[in-house]
PDB file of C-alpha atoms in Angstrom:
ATOM      1  CA  MET A   1       4.070-134.599 -72.240  1.00  0.00           C
ATOM      2  CA  GLY A   2       4.609-133.478 -68.668  1.00  0.00           C
ATOM      3  CA  SER A   3       8.241-132.600 -69.372  1.00  0.00           C
ATOM      4  CA  ASN A   4       7.155-130.505 -72.421  1.00  0.00           C
ATOM      5  CA  ILE A   5       4.736-128.519 -70.269  1.00  0.00           C
ATOM      6  CA  LEU A   6       7.397-127.962 -67.602  1.00  0.00           C
ATOM      7  CA  GLY A   7       9.885-126.920 -70.292  1.00  0.00           C
ATOM      8  CA  ALA A   8       7.458-124.477 -71.856  1.00  0.00           C
ATOM      9  CA  THR A   9       6.421-122.827 -68.607  1.00  0.00           C
ATOM     10  CA  PRO A  10       9.681-120.884 -67.969  1.00  0.00           C
ATOM     11  CA  LEU A  11       9.679-119.686 -71.599  1.00  0.00           C
ATOM     12  CA  ALA A  12       6.095-118.556 -71.285  1.00  0.00           C
ATOM     13  CA  LEU A  13       6.870-116.747 -68.035  1.00  0.00           C
ATOM     14  CA  MET A  14       9.897-115.061 -69.616  1.00  0.00           C
ATOM     15  CA  ALA A  15       7.867-113.942 -72.639  1.00  0.00           C
ATOM     16  CA  ALA A  16       5.129-112.606 -70.385  1.00  0.00           C
ATOM     17  CA  ALA A  17       7.704-110.691 -68.324  1.00  0.00           C
ATOM     18  CA  LEU A  18       9.272-109.130 -71.424  1.00  0.00           C
ATOM     19  CA  LEU A  19       5.867-108.100 -72.746  1.00  0.00           C
ATOM     20  CA  SER A  20       5.020-106.602 -69.378  1.00  0.00           C
ATOM     21  CA  ILE A  21       8.288-104.606 -69.293  1.00  0.00           C
ATOM     22  CA  GLY A  22       7.746-103.389 -72.840  1.00  0.00           C
ATOM     23  CA  HIS A  23       4.174-102.359 -72.031  1.00  0.00           C
ATOM     24  CA  ALA A  24       5.312-100.529 -68.901  1.00  0.00           C
ATOM     25  CA  HIS A  25       8.037 -98.708 -70.883  1.00  0.00           C
ATOM     26  CA  ALA A  26       5.507 -97.658 -73.516  1.00  0.00           C
ATOM     27  CA  GLN A  27       3.157 -96.419 -70.801  1.00  0.00           C
ATOM     28  CA  GLY A  28       6.035 -94.524 -69.180  1.00  0.00           C
ATOM     29  CA  SER A  29       6.970 -92.848 -72.460  1.00  0.00           C
ATOM     30  CA  GLU A  30       3.345 -91.946 -73.065  1.00  0.00           C
ATOM     31  CA  THR A  31       3.030 -90.535 -69.542  1.00  0.00           C
ATOM     32  CA  ASP A  32       6.214 -88.481 -70.016  1.00  0.00           C
ATOM     33  CA  ALA A  33       4.974 -87.026 -73.283  1.00  0.00           C
ATOM     34  CA  THR A  34       1.377 -86.351 -72.251  1.00  0.00           C
ATOM     35  CA  ARG A  35       2.598 -83.703 -69.806  1.00  0.00           C
ATOM     36  CA  TRP A  36       3.220 -81.530 -72.856  1.00  0.00           C
ATOM     37  CA  ARG A  37       0.018 -82.156 -74.848  1.00  0.00           C
ATOM     38  CA  GLY A  38      -2.272 -79.249 -75.730  1.00  0.00           C
ATOM     39  CA  PHE A  39      -2.233 -75.470 -75.659  1.00  0.00           C
ATOM     40  CA  TYR A  40       0.408 -73.425 -73.883  1.00  0.00           C
ATOM     41  CA  VAL A  41       1.354 -69.753 -73.404  1.00  0.00           C
ATOM     42  CA  GLY A  42       4.342 -68.125 -71.780  1.00  0.00           C
ATOM     43  CA  GLY A  43       6.870 -65.348 -71.482  1.00  0.00           C
ATOM     44  CA  GLU A  44      10.608 -65.113 -72.034  1.00  0.00           C
ATOM     45  CA  VAL A  45      13.489 -62.813 -71.100  1.00  0.00           C
ATOM     46  CA  GLY A  46      17.126 -62.895 -72.056  1.00  0.00           C
ATOM     47  CA  ALA A  47      19.895 -61.476 -74.201  1.00  0.00           C
ATOM     48  CA  ALA A  48      20.082 -60.892 -77.944  1.00  0.00           C
ATOM     49  CA  TRP A  49      22.886 -59.776 -80.216  1.00  0.00           C
ATOM     50  CA  SER A  50      22.946 -58.872 -83.871  1.00  0.00           C
ATOM     51  CA  SER A  51      25.216 -58.214 -86.792  1.00  0.00           C
ATOM     52  CA  TYR A  52      24.007 -56.256 -89.764  1.00  0.00           C
ATOM     53  CA  SER A  53      25.078 -54.878 -93.094  1.00  0.00           C
ATOM     54  CA  TRP A  54      23.441 -52.057 -95.045  1.00  0.00           C
ATOM     55  CA  SER A  55      24.463 -51.230 -98.607  1.00  0.00           C
ATOM     56  CA  THR A  56      23.263 -48.167-100.472  1.00  0.00           C
ATOM     57  CA  THR A  57      23.126 -46.555-103.875  1.00  0.00           C
ATOM     58  CA  PRO A  58      25.129 -43.344-104.490  1.00  0.00           C
ATOM     59  CA  ASN A  59      23.535 -40.521-102.488  1.00  0.00           C
ATOM     60  CA  TYR A  60      24.130 -37.369-100.461  1.00  0.00           C
ATOM     61  CA  PHE A  61      25.932 -39.263 -97.670  1.00  0.00           C
ATOM     62  CA  ASN A  62      28.457 -41.391 -99.614  1.00  0.00           C
ATOM     63  CA  THR A  63      29.597 -39.260-102.548  1.00  0.00           C
ATOM     64  CA  GLN A  64      31.968 -36.362-103.071  1.00  0.00           C
ATOM     65  CA  GLY A  65      30.904 -34.759-106.286  1.00  0.00           C
ATOM     66  CA  PRO A  66      30.872 -37.564-108.877  1.00  0.00           C
ATOM     67  CA  THR A  67      33.089 -39.821-106.722  1.00  0.00           C
ATOM     68  CA  LEU A  68      31.503 -42.719-104.818  1.00  0.00           C
ATOM     69  CA  LEU A  69      33.272 -43.038-101.444  1.00  0.00           C
ATOM     70  CA  GLY A  70      31.740 -46.408-100.524  1.00  0.00           C
ATOM     71  CA  SER A  71      28.448 -48.247-100.362  1.00  0.00           C
ATOM     72  CA  GLU A  72      28.422 -50.628 -97.368  1.00  0.00           C
ATOM     73  CA  LEU A  73      28.266 -50.222 -93.598  1.00  0.00           C
ATOM     74  CA  THR A  74      28.476 -53.097 -91.097  1.00  0.00           C
ATOM     75  CA  ALA A  75      28.256 -53.314 -87.307  1.00  0.00           C
ATOM     76  CA  GLY A  76      26.898 -55.378 -84.425  1.00  0.00           C
ATOM     77  CA  GLN A  77      25.065 -54.763 -81.195  1.00  0.00           C
ATOM     78  CA  GLY A  78      23.780 -56.685 -78.163  1.00  0.00           C
ATOM     79  CA  GLY A  79      21.072 -55.967 -75.633  1.00  0.00           C
ATOM     80  CA  PHE A  80      18.113 -57.112 -73.538  1.00  0.00           C
ATOM     81  CA  ALA A  81      15.127 -58.871 -75.103  1.00  0.00           C
ATOM     82  CA  GLY A  82      11.765 -60.110 -73.846  1.00  0.00           C
ATOM     83  CA  GLY A  83       8.535 -61.396 -75.316  1.00  0.00           C
ATOM     84  CA  ALA A  84       5.549 -63.714 -75.275  1.00  0.00           C
ATOM     85  CA  PHE A  85       4.661 -66.913 -77.114  1.00  0.00           C
ATOM     86  CA  GLY A  86       1.914 -69.488 -77.481  1.00  0.00           C
ATOM     87  CA  GLY A  87       1.317 -72.743 -79.286  1.00  0.00           C
ATOM     88  CA  TYR A  88      -0.094 -76.244 -79.381  1.00  0.00           C
ATOM     89  CA  SER A  89       1.624 -79.629 -79.022  1.00  0.00           C
ATOM     90  CA  TRP A  90       0.610 -83.057 -80.328  1.00  0.00           C
ATOM     91  CA  ILE A  91       1.924 -86.348 -78.911  1.00  0.00           C
ATOM     92  CA  ILE A  92       3.148 -89.344 -80.918  1.00  0.00           C
ATOM     93  CA  GLY A  93       4.701 -91.806 -78.462  1.00  0.00           C
ATOM     94  CA  PRO A  94       7.583 -89.987 -76.756  1.00  0.00           C
ATOM     95  CA  ALA A  95       7.693 -87.372 -79.576  1.00  0.00           C
ATOM     96  CA  VAL A  96       6.235 -83.911 -79.026  1.00  0.00           C
ATOM     97  CA  LEU A  97       5.289 -82.094 -82.243  1.00  0.00           C
ATOM     98  CA  GLY A  98       3.866 -78.605 -82.315  1.00  0.00           C
ATOM     99  CA  LEU A  99       3.346 -75.150 -83.776  1.00  0.00           C
ATOM    100  CA  GLU A 100       4.339 -71.926 -82.024  1.00  0.00           C
ATOM    101  CA  ALA A 101       3.985 -68.181 -82.626  1.00  0.00           C
ATOM    102  CA  ALA A 102       5.979 -65.551 -80.750  1.00  0.00           C
ATOM    103  CA  VAL A 103       6.576 -61.804 -80.513  1.00  0.00           C
ATOM    104  CA  ARG A 104       9.708 -60.307 -79.019  1.00  0.00           C
ATOM    105  CA  GLY A 105      10.892 -56.801 -78.236  1.00  0.00           C
ATOM    106  CA  GLY A 106      14.364 -55.581 -77.456  1.00  0.00           C
ATOM    107  CA  SER A 107      16.851 -52.749 -77.557  1.00  0.00           C
ATOM    108  CA  LEU A 108      19.251 -53.553 -80.383  1.00  0.00           C
ATOM    109  CA  SER A 109      20.401 -50.129 -81.528  1.00  0.00           C
ATOM    110  CA  LYS A 110      23.835 -49.035 -82.722  1.00  0.00           C
ATOM    111  CA  SER A 111      25.067 -45.542 -83.659  1.00  0.00           C
ATOM    112  CA  GLN A 112      28.488 -44.966 -85.201  1.00  0.00           C
ATOM    113  CA  PRO A 113      30.320 -42.597 -87.542  1.00  0.00           C
ATOM    114  CA  THR A 114      29.919 -43.459 -91.194  1.00  0.00           C
ATOM    115  CA  PRO A 115      33.057 -44.647 -93.026  1.00  0.00           C
ATOM    116  CA  TRP A 116      32.536 -41.930 -95.684  1.00  0.00           C
ATOM    117  CA  TYR A 117      32.350 -38.774 -93.565  1.00  0.00           C
ATOM    118  CA  PRO A 118      33.282 -39.941 -90.046  1.00  0.00           C
ATOM    119  CA  ALA A 119      33.826 -36.412 -88.714  1.00  0.00           C
ATOM    120  CA  THR A 120      30.255 -35.267 -89.353  1.00  0.00           C
ATOM    121  CA  ASP A 121      27.948 -38.134 -90.354  1.00  0.00           C
ATOM    122  CA  VAL A 122      26.377 -40.723 -88.053  1.00  0.00           C
ATOM    123  CA  ALA A 123      24.627 -43.991 -89.002  1.00  0.00           C
ATOM    124  CA  THR A 124      22.140 -45.663 -86.659  1.00  0.00           C
ATOM    125  CA  SER A 125      20.733 -49.165 -87.152  1.00  0.00           C
ATOM    126  CA  ASP A 126      18.057 -50.632 -84.893  1.00  0.00           C
ATOM    127  CA  VAL A 127      15.831 -53.664 -84.447  1.00  0.00           C
ATOM    128  CA  HIS A 128      13.115 -53.287 -81.798  1.00  0.00           C
ATOM    129  CA  TRP A 129      10.322 -55.737 -82.665  1.00  0.00           C
ATOM    130  CA  MET A 130      10.469 -59.292 -83.965  1.00  0.00           C
ATOM    131  CA  ALA A 131       7.913 -62.030 -84.678  1.00  0.00           C
ATOM    132  CA  SER A 132       8.099 -65.707 -85.613  1.00  0.00           C
ATOM    133  CA  ALA A 133       5.943 -68.695 -86.522  1.00  0.00           C
ATOM    134  CA  VAL A 134       7.720 -72.048 -86.239  1.00  0.00           C
ATOM    135  CA  ALA A 135       7.208 -75.801 -86.225  1.00  0.00           C
ATOM    136  CA  ARG A 136       8.631 -77.665 -83.218  1.00  0.00           C
ATOM    137  CA  ALA A 137       9.785 -81.269 -82.792  1.00  0.00           C
ATOM    138  CA  GLY A 138      10.835 -82.593 -79.394  1.00  0.00           C
ATOM    139  CA  TYR A 139      11.470 -85.666 -77.295  1.00  0.00           C
ATOM    140  CA  ALA A 140       9.964 -86.150 -73.818  1.00  0.00           C
ATOM    141  CA  TRP A 141      11.856 -87.972 -71.081  1.00  0.00           C
ATOM    142  CA  GLN A 142      10.508 -88.021 -67.545  1.00  0.00           C
ATOM    143  CA  ARG A 143       9.784 -84.341 -66.776  1.00  0.00           C
ATOM    144  CA  TRP A 144      12.132 -83.024 -69.493  1.00  0.00           C
ATOM    145  CA  GLN A 145      11.572 -82.060 -73.112  1.00  0.00           C
ATOM    146  CA  PHE A 146      14.371 -81.492 -75.633  1.00  0.00           C
ATOM    147  CA  PHE A 147      13.297 -79.785 -78.863  1.00  0.00           C
ATOM    148  CA  GLY A 148      14.286 -78.054 -82.072  1.00  0.00           C
ATOM    149  CA  LYS A 149      12.324 -75.461 -84.014  1.00  0.00           C
ATOM    150  CA  ALA A 150      12.424 -73.767 -87.417  1.00  0.00           C
ATOM    151  CA  GLY A 151      10.230 -71.507 -89.518  1.00  0.00           C
ATOM    152  CA  TRP A 152       9.434 -67.937 -90.580  1.00  0.00           C
ATOM    153  CA  ALA A 153      10.679 -64.816 -88.809  1.00  0.00           C
ATOM    154  CA  GLY A 154      10.449 -61.080 -89.376  1.00  0.00           C
ATOM    155  CA  ALA A 155      11.556 -57.862 -87.714  1.00  0.00           C
ATOM    156  CA  SER A 156      11.052 -54.128 -87.894  1.00  0.00           C
ATOM    157  CA  ALA A 157      14.460 -52.752 -88.926  1.00  0.00           C
ATOM    158  CA  GLY A 158      15.417 -49.093 -88.990  1.00  0.00           C
ATOM    159  CA  PHE A 159      18.367 -47.216 -90.496  1.00  0.00           C
ATOM    160  CA  THR A 160      19.149 -43.519 -90.141  1.00  0.00           C
ATOM    161  CA  LEU A 161      21.913 -41.387 -91.677  1.00  0.00           C
ATOM    162  CA  THR A 162      22.489 -37.930 -90.199  1.00  0.00           C
ATOM    163  CA  ASP A 163      24.783 -35.113 -91.291  1.00  0.00           C
ATOM    164  CA  THR A 164      25.373 -33.389 -87.952  1.00  0.00           C
ATOM    165  CA  GLY A 165      26.789 -30.322 -89.679  1.00  0.00           C
ATOM    166  CA  THR A 166      23.738 -29.525 -91.806  1.00  0.00           C
ATOM    167  CA  GLY A 167      21.068 -31.473 -89.932  1.00  0.00           C
ATOM    168  CA  ILE A 168      20.071 -33.372 -93.089  1.00  0.00           C
ATOM    169  CA  THR A 169      18.722 -36.794 -92.150  1.00  0.00           C
ATOM    170  CA  SER A 170      17.678 -39.875 -94.096  1.00  0.00           C
ATOM    171  CA  THR A 171      15.338 -42.332 -92.328  1.00  0.00           C
ATOM    172  CA  THR A 172      14.262 -45.854 -93.209  1.00  0.00           C
ATOM    173  CA  GLN A 173      11.885 -48.210 -91.394  1.00  0.00           C
ATOM    174  CA  LYS A 174      11.120 -51.561 -92.984  1.00  0.00           C
ATOM    175  CA  TRP A 175       9.604 -54.893 -91.972  1.00  0.00           C
ATOM    176  CA  VAL A 176      12.202 -57.488 -93.055  1.00  0.00           C
ATOM    177  CA  ASN A 177      11.379 -61.187 -93.515  1.00  0.00           C
ATOM    178  CA  GLY A 178      13.500 -64.313 -93.317  1.00  0.00           C
ATOM    179  CA  TRP A 179      13.878 -67.544 -91.376  1.00  0.00           C
ATOM    180  CA  THR A 180      14.762 -68.727 -87.884  1.00  0.00           C
ATOM    181  CA  ALA A 181      15.931 -71.972 -86.261  1.00  0.00           C
ATOM    182  CA  GLY A 182      16.819 -72.942 -82.719  1.00  0.00           C
ATOM    183  CA  LEU A 183      17.164 -75.479 -79.919  1.00  0.00           C
ATOM    184  CA  GLY A 184      15.679 -75.646 -76.445  1.00  0.00           C
ATOM    185  CA  ILE A 185      15.167 -77.603 -73.255  1.00  0.00           C
ATOM    186  CA  GLN A 186      12.213 -77.468 -70.855  1.00  0.00           C
ATOM    187  CA  TYR A 187      11.519 -78.945 -67.429  1.00  0.00           C
ATOM    188  CA  MET A 188       8.016 -79.453 -65.990  1.00  0.00           C
ATOM    189  CA  ALA A 189       8.761 -77.946 -62.592  1.00  0.00           C
ATOM    190  CA  PHE A 190       5.138 -77.986 -61.350  1.00  0.00           C
ATOM    191  CA  ASP A 191       1.825 -79.297 -62.585  1.00  0.00           C
ATOM    192  CA  ARG A 192       1.179 -77.372 -65.861  1.00  0.00           C
ATOM    193  CA  VAL A 193       4.154 -75.031 -65.318  1.00  0.00           C
ATOM    194  CA  SER A 194       7.511 -75.499 -67.041  1.00  0.00           C
ATOM    195  CA  VAL A 195      10.759 -73.548 -67.167  1.00  0.00           C
ATOM    196  CA  GLY A 196      13.367 -73.716 -69.887  1.00  0.00           C
ATOM    197  CA  VAL A 197      16.093 -72.152 -71.989  1.00  0.00           C
ATOM    198  CA  THR A 198      16.202 -71.630 -75.755  1.00  0.00           C
ATOM    199  CA  TRP A 199      18.740 -70.440 -78.275  1.00  0.00           C
ATOM    200  CA  ASP A 200      17.675 -69.249 -81.696  1.00  0.00           C
ATOM    201  CA  TYR A 201      19.324 -67.832 -84.804  1.00  0.00           C
ATOM    202  CA  THR A 202      17.457 -65.522 -87.193  1.00  0.00           C
ATOM    203  CA  ASP A 203      18.482 -64.491 -90.697  1.00  0.00           C
ATOM    204  CA  LEU A 204      16.635 -61.603 -92.412  1.00  0.00           C
ATOM    205  CA  SER A 205      17.196 -59.685 -95.652  1.00  0.00           C
ATOM    206  CA  ALA A 206      15.556 -57.178 -97.982  1.00  0.00           C
ATOM    207  CA  SER A 207      16.563 -55.124-101.016  1.00  0.00           C
ATOM    208  CA  GLY A 208      15.465 -51.941-102.766  1.00  0.00           C
ATOM    209  CA  ILE A 209      14.338 -50.252 -99.548  1.00  0.00           C
ATOM    210  CA  GLY A 210      13.407 -46.612-100.025  1.00  0.00           C
ATOM    211  CA  SER A 211      14.349 -43.822 -97.601  1.00  0.00           C
ATOM    212  CA  SER A 212      12.840 -40.493 -96.636  1.00  0.00           C
ATOM    213  CA  CYS A 213      15.284 -37.579 -96.990  1.00  0.00           C
ATOM    214  CA  PRO A 214      13.700 -34.228 -97.916  1.00  0.00           C
ATOM    215  CA  GLY A 215      17.085 -32.448 -97.769  1.00  0.00           C
ATOM    216  CA  CYS A 216      19.103 -34.914 -99.846  1.00  0.00           C
ATOM    217  CA  GLY A 217      18.359 -33.184-103.148  1.00  0.00           C
ATOM    218  CA  SER A 218      19.122 -34.682-106.527  1.00  0.00           C
ATOM    219  CA  GLY A 219      21.922 -34.607-109.048  1.00  0.00           C
ATOM    220  CA  VAL A 220      25.679 -35.157-108.867  1.00  0.00           C
ATOM    221  CA  GLY A 221      26.857 -35.675-105.264  1.00  0.00           C
ATOM    222  CA  LEU A 222      23.289 -35.682-103.981  1.00  0.00           C
ATOM    223  CA  GLY A 223      20.327 -38.093-103.849  1.00  0.00           C
ATOM    224  CA  THR A 224      18.234 -40.150-101.445  1.00  0.00           C
ATOM    225  CA  PRO A 225      19.620 -43.563-100.332  1.00  0.00           C
ATOM    226  CA  VAL A 226      18.064 -46.787-101.650  1.00  0.00           C
ATOM    227  CA  LEU A 227      19.156 -49.630 -99.383  1.00  0.00           C
ATOM    228  CA  ASP A 228      19.738 -53.381 -99.186  1.00  0.00           C
ATOM    229  CA  THR A 229      20.095 -55.040 -95.791  1.00  0.00           C
ATOM    230  CA  HIS A 230      21.098 -58.360 -94.254  1.00  0.00           C
ATOM    231  CA  LEU A 231      20.453 -58.883 -90.525  1.00  0.00           C
ATOM    232  CA  ARG A 232      21.644 -61.807 -88.394  1.00  0.00           C
ATOM    233  CA  LEU A 233      20.366 -62.174 -84.851  1.00  0.00           C
ATOM    234  CA  ASN A 234      21.082 -64.592 -82.002  1.00  0.00           C
ATOM    235  CA  ALA A 235      19.166 -64.840 -78.739  1.00  0.00           C
ATOM    236  CA  VAL A 236      19.393 -66.894 -75.551  1.00  0.00           C
ATOM    237  CA  MET A 237      16.153 -66.736 -73.585  1.00  0.00           C
ATOM    238  CA  ALA A 238      14.825 -68.063 -70.275  1.00  0.00           C
ATOM    239  CA  ARG A 239      11.231 -69.288 -70.682  1.00  0.00           C
ATOM    240  CA  PHE A 240       8.302 -69.658 -68.311  1.00  0.00           C
ATOM    241  CA  THR A 241       5.335 -71.600 -69.715  1.00  0.00           C
ATOM    242  CA  PHE A 242       1.799 -72.392 -68.555  1.00  0.00           C
ATOM    243  CA  HIS A 243       0.329 -75.559 -70.100  1.00  0.00           C
ATOM    244  CA  ALA A 244      -3.438 -75.392 -70.421  1.00  0.00           C
ATOM    245  CA  GLY A 245      -3.755 -78.935 -71.756  1.00  0.00           C
ATOM    246  CA  PRO A 246      -5.982 -80.281 -74.565  1.00  0.00           C
TER     247      PRO A 246
END
């Protein structure tokens, strides 16, 4: 019996050590993740760039008598962007799950000659304000968090056509909806304060958008544009976040 007890003791000690290591690892993962639990707010600055396409019905700007000269205009533009965000995070082991809302402003405006009357007509497309509401899923390790996000996005998109010879102008301003997805990394630099970087892609579209053009008239070779649009935006942002906790 004595030899059985002696034989069992090392096994018992080994099992106890493994359980202790596993418990310590679980506590460590929980401690890593709990840094991110609760409400948070922050600001972001960075760069954004867009590509867009606008297509239009026959109108004053793209016809010559009964002849349609074209219907689509595409371009791209980059610029500065900044905004604010806030959300809440829940903890499940080392996983960090959350919801986040954000608003962002920028200067994404592009003016260029139209392909139909390049000598006289100018088209301007702009996106100045964007908003999003996304779900986030991340993994916490030590003071770091790696996460992905996806959800709804929208933006205020504008499109203007101007005949510089006559001064006739068509203007459109429309809130356009779509989706967004992205990736990010954050580091808890100080107690309740983290810094990070995110990249996100946004895809927006709308159709049958009316324009305002009092001088466009009606009839053959005339008319007010009715537009479809597809906007694609990318942004890389530096983030600064305050974590209020539960």
